[in-house]
Amino acid sequence: MSHNREALMRLRVYQSCHGNRTLMRTSTLIGMAFLVLGLSACDRQDDVPGVSNAVVREVESLFADTARAEIALSPETATRMGLDTRIAGVDFKHTLDDRSQARFERTRLLRLELLERLKRIPALPADSDISRDLGVVRTAYEAITTLEAFGYGRYQPAYARPYVIDHLSGAWIDVPELLISRQTIRSRDDVMAYLDRLSGLASAVADERRRLESDAANGIRPPRAILERTHIRVAGFAAIPAGEHPLVLAFENMITSVDALDGPSRLSLSEQAQEIMDDEVLPAYVALDDTLGTLAVDAREDPSVSALPNGDAYYRAILAFHITPDISTDVLHEEGLRVGAELKAELGAELDAAGIPAGTLAERIAILNQLPGQIYEDSPEGRATLLLRIDGIAAEATAALPRLIDRAPKDGVLMTRMAGFQAVYSGGASYDPATADGRLPSRMKIDLRDMNDWPDFSLPTLVHHEAVPGHHTQMAVTSAYGQLRLIRQLFWNTAFGEGWAVYAEDLADETGLNADIPYARIGYLQSVLLRAARLVVDTGIHARGWSRERALTYLVETTGMPRDLMEEEVDRITVWPGHAAAYLAGRDRLLELRERARAVLDNEFDLAAFNSVILEGGPRPIPMVEADIEGWYGRVLEQD
C-alpha cells in the first residue's frame, strides 16, 4: 500500500539522520535485591527451529551450570531472591558470601572459564529466546571479567564497586541489612541459620578489612572523605551494646513467631545471639574501625577512580558495565549539561507560575517547602498520613497503567516505613521486590525520621520512580510475561533498569498524573534535573578531574538542594562510579527510541505497545532494547 511505502520511507530517512532534596535521597535496591520472577521460567527448554535438540540441551545445561555457580558464589543473593534450595542447587541459608582475597581470585578465574564456555556456543538463530539470553549473559560476563582483571573492587552480576568497602556498602552493612530485612524465620532451622550467619558476619568483616589493607598497600585506597565517613558509621555500629543492637532485637522479634520454641528456649537463643555479638561481631567492627581511622590519616583528597592504578581505563570499563561499551565521556558530560539547562529553565517557569518569589533555586524551593500542606506532621499520625498519601498516589498510577502498558499488571505494592537500622545507615526510599518463595511481599520503603525530607510536592515522582509505573511495574511486567531463565534473573543492567524508572517519571507527567496535585510538576522537574546533574558530576569527577568541592558546588547551584545532602550525593558518586551516570543516559536512550518509533509509525504508534516491548524483554543492554524496538515497528509496518 502507499501508506506502507510512506512508512518505510520514513524509516529509511530517520535511520539516515540518526546514525529536591528528597529525590536525591532515593536509592533503589533493585541491583542488590535482583529480579524475583516466576520460577517456572528457571528450568525450561525451548524448541529452536534449525537447531538440534542436543545443542539446545547443551546450552540449557550451560545456563543452569552458570546460574548455580553464581548462586554458590553468593548465598546472600539466593536469600534476597527467596530461592528454594532445590532451585539454587545448594543449601545456602546458613552461610554468607566468601569475601576473602583468595575467593576474589578464584571467582575471577571461574568467570573467565564460564565466559569461554559461553563464547564456544555455536551460532543460534538471532530471533530465538535462547540466543537473546546468551547475548545478555555473555555481554554481562565480558563487562564483569574486564573489571575483575584490574585486581581490585567487588563485582556481582548486578553491581560493581571499585573499593572493598565504603560508607554505603560492604559486609559491615550489607549483611546486617540482609539479616534484618530479608532473612525470615519460621522454623528451628531458620533460627539456627540466622545465628550461623550472625557468627559468620565477624569473618566477613575481617576478610574485607584484610583486603582493604592489602589494597591500600598497592595504591588502591578510598579518598579521605570516604574513609572518614565510613569510619564514623562503623564506629557508630560498634558502639551499640549487644542487648540493644538491631541485629539482636530483630532476631528476638522474629523468633516470637516460631511455635516450636517456648519461653526458655527463646531466652536462651537471645542470650546466644548477644554472646555472638559481644565475642565475635563487635570486636570485628572495632578492628575495622581502627583500620579505617589509620588509612584516613594520609589518604588522598582526589575523589576520582582515575587516581587508582590504570584508573582511566577502569572508569571506561565501569561505564561499559553500567551503560554500554565504548561510550564517550565527553558526549555523556555534554548531554548532562544540555538536559540540565533545559530542565532548569522549565523548573524556573513552573516556580514563576506557582507564584514563588524570585531568588536562587535553593531559596525558591525552601519557600515552596514552607507552604501549608507541604510538610507532614512529625508524629505517628503524620507518618501514617504520608504513607496513606503515597499509597493513594500508587493506586491512581495503577489505574492509569492500561494507557501506558499492554496487559498492565495489577500486582500491589506495600508502602512501609523504612526500618530503623536501614534508615540510619542508608536513608531515603527504596523498592524491594517480592521474594520468589512468597515470604516477603513487594515493598516500597521510605525513611520517615525527618518529615522535612518529604514535602508533599515531591511524593508523586518518588512513587512513580520506585513503584508505579517505575520499578514495581517494571518487575511485575517482566515477572508476568518475561519468562526469564534463572541465569537471566541474576543480571541487572543499570541503564535499562534505572533508565526505565526515570523514564517512568516522564510517563507519569505526560499522562497527567501530576496535573491535579499542587506543585507536583516542580517535584518531577527537580527529580530529572538531579539525574542530569549527577551525570555531569559523575563524568566531571572521574573523567575530568573535578575536585570534591567543585562537584559539590555544581550540584548545589544546579539543583537547589541542601549542601549536606549534596555531600552525600558526591560521596555516593565517588564510590559508585558510572552508576549515577546511567540513570539519565538510560532514560535518554529510551526517549530517543520512542521518538524514532513515532517518526517511523506516525499515527500507528502505540505507546502502550512500545513500553511493553521494553519491559517484557527484561533487564538487558540498551543496544538489545534498540534491536527489539526496531523489530517491533518493523512487524507493525509489515502488518499494515
XYZ file of C-alpha atoms in Angstrom:
640
model
C 0.000 0.000 0.000
C 1.049 3.594 -0.474
C 0.721 4.201 3.253
C 3.105 1.324 3.915
C 5.641 2.630 1.392
C 5.482 6.060 3.042
C 6.126 4.498 6.425
C 9.103 2.550 5.090
C 10.455 5.747 3.556
C 10.130 7.499 6.925
C 12.072 4.606 8.451
C 14.909 4.947 5.922
C 15.029 8.727 6.265
C 15.085 8.539 10.039
C 17.826 5.901 10.082
C 19.957 8.002 7.749
C 19.626 11.030 10.039
C 20.159 9.373 13.397
C 23.168 7.047 12.954
C 14.934 18.280 45.537
C 16.240 17.479 48.093
C 14.052 14.446 48.586
C 14.534 12.590 45.379
C 18.284 12.822 45.752
C 17.932 10.531 48.724
C 16.058 7.766 46.945
C 18.174 4.696 46.405
C 16.515 1.722 44.827
C 17.889 -1.615 45.940
C 16.976 -3.418 42.769
C 20.578 -4.069 41.905
C 21.054 -5.616 45.303
C 17.708 -7.396 45.553
C 17.738 -8.604 41.928
C 14.791 -9.705 39.870
C 12.445 -12.088 41.603
C 10.379 -13.649 38.870
C 8.215 -16.698 38.421
C 10.423 -19.734 38.962
C 8.539 -21.685 36.321
C 10.907 -19.977 33.904
C 14.024 -21.215 35.675
C 14.058 -24.698 34.205
C 12.880 -24.619 30.611
C 13.825 -25.948 27.247
C 12.582 -24.338 24.060
C 12.373 -25.863 20.612
C 14.594 -23.766 18.386
C 13.938 -24.133 14.646
C 17.091 -25.110 12.790
C 18.952 -26.164 15.936
C 19.175 -29.749 17.130
C 17.701 -30.691 20.478
C 21.152 -31.848 21.574
C 22.593 -28.369 21.073
C 19.644 -26.782 22.872
C 20.128 -29.172 25.805
C 23.824 -28.329 25.900
C 23.130 -24.598 26.018
C 20.418 -25.001 28.639
C 22.805 -27.081 30.716
C 25.434 -24.350 30.489
C 22.868 -21.738 31.542
C 21.918 -23.873 34.543
C 25.557 -24.527 35.471
C 26.344 -20.812 35.234
C 23.370 -19.836 37.402
C 24.257 -22.410 40.045
C 27.878 -21.276 40.021
C 26.844 -17.675 40.691
C 24.440 -18.687 43.443
C 27.148 -20.835 45.042
C 29.401 -17.771 44.976
C 26.697 -15.667 46.652
C 24.387 -17.446 49.111
C 23.203 -13.969 50.115
C 21.823 -13.431 46.606
C 19.801 -16.629 46.897
C 18.247 -15.334 50.123
C 17.482 -11.927 48.637
C 15.721 -13.613 45.729
C 13.881 -16.039 48.005
C 15.044 -19.078 46.054
C 14.154 -22.588 47.075
C 17.218 -24.702 47.859
C 16.173 -27.113 45.091
C 16.266 -24.295 42.548
C 19.532 -22.956 43.902
C 21.129 -26.394 43.905
C 22.757 -25.713 47.288
C 21.679 -25.268 50.911
C 22.623 -21.612 51.251
C 20.677 -20.361 54.287
C 23.428 -20.907 56.862
C 26.346 -19.266 55.036
C 27.442 -15.859 53.815
C 29.397 -14.843 50.746
C 33.117 -15.557 50.964
C 34.800 -12.146 50.859
C 38.427 -13.253 51.069
C 41.132 -12.286 48.573
C 41.510 -15.968 47.669
C 37.838 -16.170 46.737
C 38.164 -12.993 44.640
C 40.895 -14.686 42.596
C 39.008 -17.969 42.289
C 35.869 -16.138 41.236
C 37.747 -14.194 38.576
C 39.135 -17.414 37.079
C 35.781 -19.178 37.285
C 34.019 -16.371 35.422
C 36.702 -16.353 32.740
C 36.106 -20.060 32.284
C 32.337 -19.557 32.127
C 32.797 -16.792 29.556
C 34.946 -19.041 27.382
C 32.268 -21.733 27.502
C 29.640 -19.158 26.527
C 31.776 -17.988 23.616
C 32.151 -21.556 22.295
C 28.402 -21.986 21.823
C 27.665 -22.319 18.092
C 25.640 -19.672 16.288
C 21.941 -19.709 17.155
C 19.003 -18.074 15.347
C 19.147 -14.412 16.327
C 15.410 -14.149 16.952
C 15.252 -17.060 19.421
C 14.894 -16.569 23.176
C 17.883 -18.768 23.840
C 20.077 -16.623 21.589
C 18.871 -13.457 23.317
C 19.659 -14.912 26.726
C 23.074 -15.923 25.508
C 23.712 -12.377 24.292
C 22.685 -10.821 27.622
C 24.748 -13.220 29.727
C 27.810 -13.110 27.518
C 27.794 -9.297 27.395
C 27.497 -9.139 31.175
C 30.370 -11.555 31.721
C 32.577 -9.641 29.319
C 31.963 -6.486 31.372
C 32.479 -8.197 34.736
C 35.653 -10.074 33.782
C 37.124 -6.893 32.307
C 36.640 -5.166 35.660
C 37.927 -8.118 37.672
C 41.132 -8.088 35.625
C 42.110 -4.813 37.319
C 42.584 -6.828 40.518
C 40.559 -4.671 42.881
C 36.935 -3.956 43.727
C 33.781 -6.039 44.234
C 31.682 -7.488 41.445
C 28.444 -9.402 41.111
C 26.152 -9.820 38.087
C 24.178 -6.857 39.420
C 26.750 -4.421 40.799
C 30.321 -3.181 40.509
C 32.312 -1.207 43.078
C 35.997 -0.145 42.984
C 36.617 -0.385 46.730
C 36.346 -3.362 49.074
C 34.132 -1.359 51.423
C 32.744 2.156 51.549
C 30.265 4.149 53.597
C 27.319 2.646 51.700
C 28.274 -0.979 51.217
C 30.409 -3.878 52.304
C 29.814 -6.754 54.694
C 29.628 -4.311 57.624
C 26.254 -3.015 56.358
C 25.116 -5.449 53.642
C 24.943 -8.469 55.959
C 23.011 -6.712 58.746
C 20.572 -5.376 56.139
C 20.172 -8.915 54.780
C 19.555 -10.428 58.214
C 17.135 -7.728 59.330
C 15.205 -7.151 56.104
C 15.403 -10.334 54.017
C 16.209 -13.284 56.295
C 12.950 -14.745 57.572
C 12.476 -17.138 60.493
C 9.643 -19.666 60.516
C 11.281 -22.837 61.809
C 14.003 -24.024 64.161
C 16.330 -24.469 61.172
C 15.687 -20.843 60.196
C 16.659 -19.839 63.745
C 19.973 -21.654 63.501
C 20.572 -20.220 60.020
C 20.257 -16.695 61.416
C 22.696 -17.441 64.230
C 25.153 -19.109 61.851
C 25.103 -16.077 59.588
C 25.376 -13.717 62.542
C 28.507 -15.561 63.600
C 29.784 -15.528 60.011
C 29.490 -11.733 59.933
C 32.659 -11.421 62.008
C 34.691 -13.386 59.448
C 33.160 -11.449 56.550
C 34.113 -8.110 58.123
C 37.609 -9.404 58.921
C 38.123 -10.644 55.349
C 37.177 -7.268 53.911
C 39.393 -5.476 56.429
C 42.365 -7.573 55.299
C 41.566 -6.878 51.641
C 41.238 -3.167 52.406
C 44.688 -3.144 53.995
C 46.206 -5.129 51.144
C 44.655 -2.880 48.503
C 45.872 0.229 50.333
C 49.426 -1.131 50.268
C 49.080 -1.405 46.478
C 47.793 2.125 45.903
C 44.076 1.287 45.957
C 42.575 3.289 48.784
C 39.296 5.203 49.020
C 39.634 9.003 49.301
C 39.892 10.617 52.721
C 36.258 11.817 52.768
C 35.018 8.284 52.141
C 37.276 6.676 54.739
C 36.239 9.247 57.326
C 32.531 8.840 56.587
C 32.842 5.035 56.727
C 34.892 5.303 59.930
C 32.095 7.281 61.610
C 29.396 4.841 60.545
C 31.304 1.701 61.515
C 32.184 3.252 64.885
C 28.519 4.023 65.476
C 27.571 0.431 64.690
C 30.273 -0.941 67.002
C 29.203 1.297 69.886
C 25.713 -0.196 70.232
C 25.525 -2.620 73.201
C 24.786 -6.186 72.141
C 21.497 -6.335 74.030
C 20.247 -3.215 72.259
C 21.682 -3.986 68.852
C 19.282 -4.067 65.858
C 20.668 -7.467 64.844
C 19.710 -8.935 68.230
C 16.405 -7.063 68.546
C 15.324 -8.175 65.058
C 16.230 -11.768 65.916
C 14.270 -11.633 69.176
C 11.255 -10.245 67.339
C 11.384 -12.899 64.609
C 11.667 -15.911 66.942
C 8.478 -14.923 68.783
C 6.505 -16.338 65.851
C 8.175 -19.769 65.880
C 5.649 -22.092 67.534
C 8.231 -24.805 68.256
C 10.026 -22.501 70.724
C 8.881 -21.962 74.307
C 9.794 -19.051 76.547
C 13.020 -20.526 77.982
C 14.171 -21.540 74.516
C 13.662 -18.019 73.211
C 15.541 -16.557 76.162
C 18.441 -18.934 75.598
C 18.593 -18.099 71.899
C 18.534 -14.387 72.655
C 21.439 -14.829 75.054
C 23.281 -16.813 72.379
C 22.797 -14.012 69.847
C 24.075 -11.430 72.327
C 27.104 -13.587 73.083
C 27.944 -13.826 69.370
C 27.667 -10.058 69.093
C 29.872 -9.417 72.139
C 32.523 -12.049 71.479
C 32.739 -12.075 67.671
C 30.904 -9.394 65.723
C 31.551 -6.207 67.665
C 35.314 -6.888 68.030
C 35.492 -7.361 64.248
C 33.853 -3.954 63.786
C 36.241 -2.339 66.255
C 39.211 -3.740 64.313
C 37.745 -2.463 61.045
C 37.140 0.929 62.610
C 40.790 1.116 63.705
C 41.963 0.307 60.179
C 39.693 2.930 58.646
C 40.981 5.575 61.028
C 44.590 4.702 60.264
C 44.097 4.692 56.487
C 42.279 8.022 56.550
C 45.249 9.882 58.036
C 47.272 10.172 54.834
C 44.597 9.301 52.271
C 44.288 11.323 49.065
C 41.719 14.086 48.590
C 41.107 13.319 44.893
C 37.701 11.576 44.595
C 38.320 10.151 41.119
C 38.927 6.489 40.286
C 41.364 7.876 37.731
C 43.743 8.248 40.685
C 43.822 4.436 41.014
C 46.258 2.239 39.078
C 45.154 2.317 35.418
C 42.193 4.335 36.634
C 41.200 5.944 33.328
C 40.751 2.520 31.760
C 38.897 1.378 34.854
C 36.345 4.188 34.519
C 35.731 3.332 30.877
C 35.257 -0.308 31.875
C 32.787 0.509 34.626
C 30.790 2.754 32.281
C 30.609 -0.231 29.925
C 29.217 -2.289 32.815
C 26.542 0.252 33.751
C 25.667 1.724 30.336
C 27.304 0.325 27.194
C 30.844 -0.264 25.871
C 32.816 2.448 24.082
C 30.616 5.279 25.277
C 32.206 8.731 25.166
C 32.602 10.517 28.486
C 32.591 13.840 26.631
C 29.265 13.016 24.982
C 27.784 11.974 28.324
C 29.044 15.114 30.051
C 27.621 17.424 27.374
C 24.340 15.534 27.410
C 24.005 16.150 31.139
C 24.758 19.852 30.720
C 22.271 20.246 27.864
C 19.411 18.395 29.527
C 20.121 20.102 32.837
C 19.949 23.577 31.297
C 16.615 22.775 29.637
C 15.131 21.374 32.828
C 16.372 24.237 34.983
C 14.691 26.743 32.685
C 11.438 24.791 32.759
C 11.631 24.447 36.537
C 12.077 28.210 36.860
C 8.982 28.778 34.729
C 6.943 26.406 36.916
C 8.065 28.238 40.054
C 7.081 31.523 38.436
C 3.660 30.130 37.579
C 3.275 28.937 41.165
C 3.907 32.467 42.408
C 7.164 31.616 44.186
C 9.219 34.828 44.571
C 12.405 35.271 42.570
C 15.708 34.193 44.057
C 18.159 31.330 43.815
C 16.698 27.923 43.087
C 17.529 26.810 46.638
C 15.739 29.826 48.103
C 12.661 29.260 45.964
C 12.427 25.554 46.833
C 12.785 26.439 50.523
C 9.810 28.808 50.206
C 7.799 26.074 48.493
C 8.597 23.645 51.315
C 7.131 26.103 53.827
C 3.741 26.442 52.136
C 0.746 24.996 54.013
C 0.193 21.294 53.427
C 3.716 20.558 52.209
C 5.389 19.145 55.335
C 3.605 16.352 57.184
C 3.334 16.443 60.960
C 6.257 14.963 62.885
C 4.106 12.432 64.738
C 2.793 8.877 64.334
C -0.356 10.345 62.807
C 1.650 12.434 60.359
C 3.685 9.435 59.271
C 0.572 7.328 58.833
C -0.982 10.091 56.736
C 2.077 10.272 54.486
C 2.041 6.502 53.942
C -1.641 6.676 53.030
C -0.795 9.528 50.657
C 1.811 7.570 48.709
C -0.467 4.525 48.686
C -3.151 6.642 47.066
C -0.678 8.018 44.513
C 0.315 4.448 43.601
C -3.350 3.461 43.250
C -4.021 6.371 40.896
C -0.959 5.469 38.816
C -2.045 1.824 38.698
C -5.438 2.877 37.362
C -3.655 4.734 34.552
C -1.379 1.800 33.638
C -3.565 0.448 30.780
C -2.803 3.673 28.904
C 0.921 3.065 29.374
C 1.430 -0.702 29.094
C -0.323 -3.519 27.266
C -1.640 -6.216 29.598
C -0.904 -3.967 32.574
C -0.242 -5.984 35.755
C -2.335 -5.359 38.828
C 0.203 -6.533 41.408
C 0.071 -4.371 44.509
C 2.971 -2.891 46.435
C 3.108 -2.407 50.197
C 4.047 1.092 51.384
C 6.073 0.877 54.594
C 8.285 2.936 56.844
C 11.967 2.024 56.469
C 13.245 0.044 59.444
C 15.436 1.929 61.911
C 18.705 0.203 61.013
C 18.389 0.737 57.270
C 17.138 4.287 57.792
C 20.187 5.225 59.884
C 22.742 3.748 57.509
C 21.014 4.194 54.135
C 18.030 6.525 54.384
C 15.918 7.810 51.526
C 13.478 5.474 49.837
C 13.863 2.124 48.132
C 11.962 -0.662 46.457
C 12.308 -4.344 47.337
C 10.667 -6.882 45.008
C 8.752 -9.796 46.454
C 10.719 -12.937 47.168
C 10.095 -15.958 44.975
C 9.149 -18.101 47.969
C 6.336 -15.713 48.870
C 7.740 -14.943 52.304
C 8.154 -11.225 51.654
C 5.849 -9.016 49.546
C 6.850 -6.214 47.214
C 7.577 -3.165 49.315
C 8.370 0.490 48.810
C 10.191 1.685 51.929
C 10.669 5.294 52.995
C 12.790 6.782 55.782
C 10.442 8.892 57.912
C 12.818 10.008 60.652
C 12.797 13.596 59.377
C 9.462 14.628 57.894
C 11.075 17.724 56.352
C 12.713 15.397 53.842
C 9.377 14.615 52.189
C 7.321 17.668 51.207
C 4.091 16.723 49.509
C 5.146 18.064 46.097
C 7.974 15.504 45.969
C 5.879 12.405 46.720
C 4.232 11.744 43.329
C 7.501 11.457 41.420
C 9.019 9.418 44.252
C 6.190 6.887 43.862
C 6.342 6.997 40.075
C 10.057 6.136 40.181
C 10.113 3.469 42.873
C 6.691 1.898 42.394
C 4.195 2.654 39.586
C 4.948 2.901 36.700
C 8.593 2.605 37.808
C 10.460 -0.267 39.396
C 7.472 -2.164 40.775
C 5.711 -2.125 37.406
C 8.977 -2.983 35.702
C 9.332 -6.105 37.861
C 5.679 -7.079 37.618
C 5.629 -6.967 33.800
C 8.822 -8.968 33.465
C 7.583 -11.486 36.014
C 4.223 -11.908 34.294
C 5.359 -12.006 30.678
C 9.145 -12.173 30.518
C 9.537 -15.850 31.496
C 13.240 -15.377 32.085
C 15.569 -18.260 32.789
C 17.186 -18.289 36.218
C 20.515 -17.109 34.784
C 18.821 -14.014 33.353
C 17.239 -13.264 36.728
C 20.686 -12.817 38.252
C 21.721 -9.985 35.941
C 20.805 -6.305 36.164
C 21.588 -3.603 33.645
C 21.673 -0.165 35.282
C 20.975 1.901 32.174
C 17.952 -0.273 31.444
C 16.610 -0.568 34.990
C 17.220 2.925 36.307
C 16.694 4.415 32.863
C 13.186 2.945 32.876
C 12.465 4.310 36.369
C 13.395 7.870 35.331
C 11.522 7.437 32.040
C 8.556 6.323 34.176
C 8.661 9.736 35.850
C 8.294 11.254 32.367
C 5.437 8.893 31.524
C 3.550 9.791 34.677
C 3.879 13.501 33.985
C 2.893 13.129 30.321
C -0.150 11.069 31.331
C -1.377 13.838 33.615
C -0.721 12.130 36.927
C 0.899 15.310 38.251
C -1.737 17.664 36.890
C -4.140 17.686 39.837
C -1.513 17.664 42.613
C -0.298 21.142 43.592
C 3.335 21.709 42.644
C 3.869 18.045 41.636
C 5.423 19.094 38.313
C 8.039 21.019 40.265
C 8.940 17.836 42.099
C 9.124 15.945 38.814
C 11.345 18.536 37.119
C 13.672 18.760 40.110
C 14.000 14.971 40.130
C 15.041 14.697 36.491
C 17.268 17.777 36.883
C 19.109 15.937 39.648
C 19.685 12.966 37.315
C 21.201 15.291 34.723
C 23.396 16.985 37.322
C 24.583 13.613 38.610
C 25.623 12.625 35.092
C 27.673 15.819 34.824
C 29.302 15.227 38.210
C 29.993 11.526 37.556
C 31.899 12.303 34.372
C 33.302 15.511 35.874
C 34.888 13.684 38.809
C 36.042 10.505 37.125
C 36.951 11.739 33.624
C 37.716 15.453 34.020
C 39.498 15.668 37.349
C 36.866 17.618 39.274
C 37.592 18.078 42.958
C 35.052 17.120 45.602
C 34.376 20.807 46.285
C 33.827 21.640 42.617
C 31.383 18.751 42.252
C 29.575 19.763 45.426
C 29.253 23.394 44.357
C 27.911 22.373 40.959
C 25.229 20.119 42.471
C 24.074 22.720 44.999
C 23.876 25.531 42.429
C 22.237 23.388 39.755
C 19.608 21.525 41.783
C 18.858 23.963 44.593
C 19.194 21.106 47.091
C 20.847 21.471 50.522
C 24.623 21.208 50.770
C 24.603 18.363 53.300
C 22.503 16.189 51.016
C 24.654 17.046 48.036
C 27.723 15.977 50.024
C 26.111 12.575 50.348
C 25.484 12.580 46.614
C 29.084 13.442 45.727
C 30.381 10.719 48.029
C 27.982 8.226 46.515
C 29.236 9.062 43.024
C 32.817 8.761 44.304
C 32.398 5.160 45.456
C 29.908 4.085 42.780
C 31.385 5.446 39.519
C 29.225 5.121 36.440
C 26.077 4.184 38.327
C 24.630 7.692 38.669
C 25.521 8.424 35.042
C 23.379 5.510 33.883
C 20.079 6.983 35.134
C 19.876 9.854 32.670
C 21.815 8.033 29.955
C 19.330 5.149 30.018
C 16.307 7.431 30.196
C 17.501 9.499 27.250
C 18.133 6.400 25.141
C 14.555 5.246 25.776
C 13.218 8.663 24.817
C 15.290 8.610 21.632
C 13.931 5.174 20.740
C 10.392 6.410 21.331
C 10.871 9.402 19.053
C 12.338 7.141 16.384
C 9.357 4.800 16.630
C 6.940 7.749 16.430
C 8.745 9.084 13.353
C 8.543 5.706 11.638
C 4.997 4.683 12.590
C 3.357 8.109 12.670
C -0.324 7.623 13.531
C 0.156 3.912 14.050
C 2.484 4.442 17.000
C 1.088 2.765 20.144
C 2.694 3.986 23.378
C 1.453 1.049 25.460
C 2.800 -1.456 22.955
C 6.128 0.385 22.762
C 6.543 0.341 26.548
C 5.610 -3.320 26.735
C 8.339 -4.242 24.259
C 10.842 -2.511 26.532
C 9.710 -4.215 29.721
C 8.800 -7.717 28.612
C 12.342 -8.397 27.446
C 13.669 -7.953 30.972
C 16.927 -6.263 32.006
C 19.294 -6.204 29.043
C 21.816 -3.944 27.321
C 20.368 -0.840 25.663
C 21.559 -1.914 22.171
C 19.436 -5.046 22.572
C 16.443 -2.908 23.568
C 17.024 -0.862 20.429
C 17.042 -4.008 18.278
C 13.801 -5.166 19.911
C 12.100 -1.824 19.221
C 13.250 -1.874 15.591
C 11.925 -5.417 15.240
C 8.622 -4.358 16.765
C 7.938 -1.425 14.476
C 9.164 -3.469 11.524
C 6.453 -6.024 12.295
C 3.865 -3.263 12.667
C 4.762 -1.973 9.202
C 4.563 -5.462 7.702
C 1.072 -5.947 9.144
C -0.197 -2.638 7.752
